[in-house]
Amino acid sequence: MALDQFRLDGKVALVTGGSRGIGLAIATLFVEAGAQVMIAGRTRTDDVDRLCDSGACDWVAGDVTDPDVPDRLVAATLERFGKLDILVNNAGIAAGGDFHEFGDDRLAAINDTNFIAPFRIARVAIVPMLEAGHGTILNIGSISGEVANKPQLQVAYNATKAAVHQMTKVMAFEYAARGIRVNALAPGYVVSDMTAGGRANEDWNRVWTENTPMGRFAEPAEMANCALFLCSDASSYVTGSVLVADGGYLTH
């Protein structure tokens, strides 16, 4: 059946930043679709505990900005489940401020988390995929990698997400002939911890909503649906793409 193409039975996935928000929604849906999932994050939450009670997932702690962590995450996945078919590079942070006043410490934190970490994790994860002759990598980017957002000022964040999009395309070109697909998901404004401050700000909330033609924020589960498509056989001929899921934000 055509719907079977959306199943992940027999697949093993590693999801970074999987303890909340989009990452947790992706991990949850992947388990529902039949995958075994290793959830990576800095803090284990009650939601992770409940999901892991199913027996189809496990947890590994780690700060993705630590250069030693990528090897540890992949090794833990291989030890627990025996293979690695799917990587979802989801961990990320956001910070804003005037460009001319943006300090090096904040710049380093954003770059290390949003670009350097996914680069390192994918670099390690792709090795067992190459040995197996197949694999799927999904990098979580953002509409911020395509436009200048308003009213917030966030040059560094936008630049790292643009880098993720370009990394995705070049990786896809390099590994397509070796059985590995690489795509990115570019969410718009999603109900999550990352957007909580802006949603609570009356002016920001209004601008974000007015600039989204659908007139609302996305739910994490809607991003998970997109991730499932990009990581399943339903998208078997899709690689090097940046799937925008933004309620129409980029249409104007």
Coordinates of C-alpha atoms in Angstrom, one line a residue:
M1 CA 0.0 0.0 0.0
A2 CA 1.1 3.6 -0.7
L3 CA 0.7 4.5 3.0
D4 CA 3.3 1.9 3.9
Q5 CA 5.9 4.2 2.4
F6 CA 5.4 6.5 5.4
R7 CA 6.3 3.6 7.9
L8 CA 9.7 3.4 9.6
D9 CA 9.5 -0.2 10.7
G10 CA 12.9 -1.7 11.3
K11 CA 14.6 1.8 11.1
V12 CA 16.8 3.3 13.9
A13 CA 16.8 7.0 14.3
L14 CA 18.9 9.4 16.4
V15 CA 17.1 12.7 17.2
T16 CA 19.1 15.5 18.9
G17 CA 17.3 18.1 21.0
G18 CA 14.7 15.5 21.4
S19 CA 13.5 16.2 24.9
R20 CA 10.9 18.9 24.0
G21 CA 9.3 20.9 21.2
I22 CA 9.9 19.8 17.6
G23 CA 12.5 17.2 18.6
L24 CA 10.1 15.4 21.0
A25 CA 7.3 15.6 18.5
I26 CA 9.5 14.0 15.8
A27 CA 10.7 11.3 18.2
T28 CA 7.2 10.5 19.2
L29 CA 5.9 10.2 15.7
F30 CA 8.8 8.1 14.6
V31 CA 8.1 5.6 17.4
E32 CA 4.5 5.6 16.2
A33 CA 5.7 4.9 12.7
G34 CA 7.6 1.8 13.9
A35 CA 11.1 3.2 14.4
Q36 CA 13.5 2.7 17.3
V37 CA 14.7 6.1 18.4
M38 CA 17.6 7.3 20.4
I39 CA 16.8 10.7 21.9
A40 CA 19.7 13.0 22.7
G41 CA 19.5 16.1 24.8
R42 CA 20.9 18.0 27.8
T43 CA 17.9 17.3 30.1
R44 CA 15.7 14.2 30.3
T45 CA 12.1 15.2 30.8
D46 CA 9.0 13.4 32.0
D47 CA 7.8 13.3 28.4
V48 CA 10.9 11.4 27.4
D49 CA 10.4 9.0 30.3
R50 CA 6.9 8.3 29.1
L51 CA 8.0 7.8 25.5
C52 CA 10.8 5.5 26.5
D53 CA 8.4 3.4 28.6
S54 CA 7.2 2.0 25.2
G55 CA 10.6 0.2 24.9
A56 CA 11.1 1.6 21.4
C57 CA 13.3 4.4 22.4
D58 CA 16.2 5.3 24.7
W59 CA 17.9 8.4 26.0
V60 CA 21.5 9.6 25.9
A61 CA 22.6 12.8 27.6
G62 CA 25.0 15.2 26.0
D63 CA 25.7 18.9 25.1
V64 CA 26.1 18.9 21.3
T65 CA 28.6 21.7 21.5
D66 CA 31.0 19.4 23.2
P67 CA 33.4 18.1 20.5
D68 CA 33.4 14.6 22.1
V69 CA 29.6 14.3 22.2
P70 CA 28.9 13.5 18.5
D71 CA 31.0 10.3 18.7
R72 CA 29.3 9.4 22.0
L73 CA 25.8 9.9 20.6
V74 CA 26.4 7.7 17.6
A75 CA 28.2 5.1 19.6
A76 CA 25.3 4.9 22.1
T77 CA 22.8 4.5 19.3
L78 CA 24.9 1.7 17.7
E79 CA 25.4 -0.1 21.0
R80 CA 21.7 0.1 21.9
F81 CA 20.1 -0.6 18.6
G82 CA 22.8 -2.1 16.4
K83 CA 22.6 0.4 13.5
L84 CA 21.8 3.9 12.5
D85 CA 19.5 4.6 9.6
I86 CA 18.2 8.1 10.3
L87 CA 19.8 11.2 11.8
V88 CA 17.6 14.2 12.8
N89 CA 19.8 17.2 13.6
N90 CA 17.3 19.2 15.6
A91 CA 19.2 20.8 18.6
G92 CA 19.4 24.6 18.3
I93 CA 19.3 27.9 20.1
A94 CA 18.2 31.4 19.2
A95 CA 19.4 34.8 20.4
G96 CA 19.0 38.3 19.1
G97 CA 20.3 41.8 19.4
D98 CA 21.8 44.6 17.5
F99 CA 24.5 43.4 15.1
H100 CA 27.0 46.1 16.1
E101 CA 26.6 45.1 19.8
F102 CA 26.5 41.3 19.4
G103 CA 29.4 39.8 21.5
D104 CA 31.7 37.0 20.5
D105 CA 30.5 34.8 23.3
R106 CA 26.9 34.9 22.1
L107 CA 28.1 34.5 18.5
A108 CA 30.2 31.4 19.4
A109 CA 27.3 29.8 21.3
I110 CA 24.9 30.2 18.4
N111 CA 27.4 29.0 15.8
D112 CA 28.6 26.1 17.9
T113 CA 25.0 24.8 18.6
N114 CA 23.3 25.6 15.3
F115 CA 26.0 24.9 12.7
I116 CA 29.2 23.3 14.1
A117 CA 27.3 20.7 16.2
P118 CA 25.1 19.4 13.3
F119 CA 28.1 19.3 11.1
R120 CA 30.1 17.2 13.5
I121 CA 27.2 14.9 14.3
A122 CA 26.4 14.3 10.7
R123 CA 30.1 13.7 10.0
V124 CA 30.1 10.8 12.5
A125 CA 26.7 9.5 11.8
I126 CA 27.3 9.2 8.1
V127 CA 30.1 6.6 8.6
P128 CA 27.8 3.7 9.6
M129 CA 25.4 4.8 6.9
L130 CA 28.1 4.5 4.3
E131 CA 29.0 1.1 5.6
A132 CA 25.4 0.0 5.3
G133 CA 25.0 1.6 1.9
H134 CA 21.9 3.7 2.8
G135 CA 20.8 6.3 5.3
T136 CA 18.8 9.5 5.7
I137 CA 19.9 12.8 7.3
L138 CA 17.4 15.6 8.2
N139 CA 18.8 18.9 9.3
I140 CA 16.4 21.3 11.0
G141 CA 16.9 24.7 9.5
S142 CA 14.5 27.7 9.6
I143 CA 12.7 30.2 7.5
S144 CA 15.3 32.5 9.1
G145 CA 17.8 31.0 6.8
E146 CA 16.0 32.5 3.9
V147 CA 14.8 35.9 5.1
A148 CA 15.3 38.7 7.6
N149 CA 12.7 38.2 10.3
K150 CA 10.9 41.1 11.9
P151 CA 10.6 42.7 14.4
Q152 CA 13.5 40.8 16.1
L153 CA 17.1 41.4 15.2
Q154 CA 19.0 38.1 14.8
V155 CA 21.8 38.2 12.2
A156 CA 23.8 35.4 13.8
Y157 CA 20.9 33.0 14.1
N158 CA 19.8 33.6 10.5
A159 CA 23.3 33.1 9.3
T160 CA 23.7 29.7 11.0
K161 CA 20.4 28.5 9.6
A162 CA 21.4 29.6 6.1
A163 CA 24.7 27.6 6.6
V164 CA 22.6 24.6 7.6
H165 CA 20.6 24.8 4.4
Q166 CA 23.7 25.1 2.3
M167 CA 25.4 22.2 4.1
T168 CA 22.4 20.1 3.4
K169 CA 22.5 20.7 -0.3
V170 CA 26.2 20.1 -0.6
M171 CA 26.0 16.9 1.5
A172 CA 23.2 15.7 -0.6
F173 CA 25.2 16.2 -3.8
E174 CA 28.2 14.4 -2.3
Y175 CA 26.4 11.3 -1.0
A176 CA 23.4 10.8 -3.3
A177 CA 25.3 8.2 -5.4
R178 CA 26.2 6.3 -2.2
G179 CA 22.7 5.7 -1.0
I180 CA 22.3 8.6 1.5
R181 CA 19.7 11.3 1.2
V182 CA 20.1 14.6 3.0
N183 CA 17.3 17.2 3.3
A184 CA 16.4 20.1 5.6
L185 CA 13.2 21.2 7.2
A186 CA 12.7 25.0 7.5
P187 CA 9.9 25.7 10.0
G188 CA 8.2 29.0 10.4
Y189 CA 6.9 30.1 13.8
V190 CA 6.1 27.1 16.0
V191 CA 4.6 26.8 19.4
S192 CA 7.8 25.9 21.4
D193 CA 10.1 27.0 24.1
M194 CA 12.2 28.9 21.5
T195 CA 9.3 31.1 20.5
A196 CA 7.7 31.4 24.0
G197 CA 9.1 34.9 24.7
G198 CA 8.1 36.3 21.4
R199 CA 4.6 34.8 21.6
A200 CA 4.2 36.3 25.1
N201 CA 5.2 39.7 23.7
E202 CA 2.1 41.4 22.4
D203 CA 3.8 43.3 19.7
W204 CA 6.0 40.5 18.4
N205 CA 3.1 38.0 18.5
R206 CA 1.0 40.4 16.4
V207 CA 3.7 40.9 13.8
W208 CA 4.6 37.2 13.6
T209 CA 0.9 36.3 13.2
E210 CA 0.1 39.1 10.7
N211 CA 3.1 38.1 8.5
T212 CA 2.0 34.5 8.4
P213 CA -0.8 34.2 5.9
M214 CA -2.4 31.3 7.7
G215 CA -2.7 33.6 10.7
R216 CA -1.4 31.2 13.3
F217 CA 1.6 29.4 14.8
A218 CA 2.4 25.8 13.9
E219 CA 2.2 23.0 16.4
P220 CA 5.3 20.8 16.8
A221 CA 3.3 17.8 15.5
E222 CA 2.9 19.5 12.2
M223 CA 6.7 19.8 11.8
A224 CA 7.0 16.1 12.8
N225 CA 4.7 15.2 10.0
C226 CA 7.1 16.9 7.6
A227 CA 10.0 15.2 9.2
L228 CA 8.4 11.8 8.7
F229 CA 7.9 12.4 5.0
L230 CA 11.5 13.4 4.5
C231 CA 12.9 10.5 6.5
S232 CA 10.6 7.8 5.1
D233 CA 10.5 6.0 1.8
A234 CA 7.7 8.3 0.8
S235 CA 10.4 10.8 -0.2
S236 CA 12.7 8.3 -1.8
Y237 CA 13.5 10.6 -4.7
V238 CA 14.0 13.7 -2.6
T239 CA 17.5 14.9 -1.6
G240 CA 19.1 18.3 -1.3
S241 CA 15.8 19.9 -0.6
V242 CA 14.8 22.5 2.0
L243 CA 11.1 21.9 2.8
V244 CA 9.6 25.1 4.0
A245 CA 6.7 24.7 6.5
D246 CA 5.8 28.2 7.5
G247 CA 2.0 28.8 6.9
G248 CA 2.9 30.9 3.9
Y249 CA 5.4 33.3 5.6
L250 CA 7.8 33.3 2.7
T251 CA 5.2 34.0 0.1
H252 CA 5.6 37.8 0.5

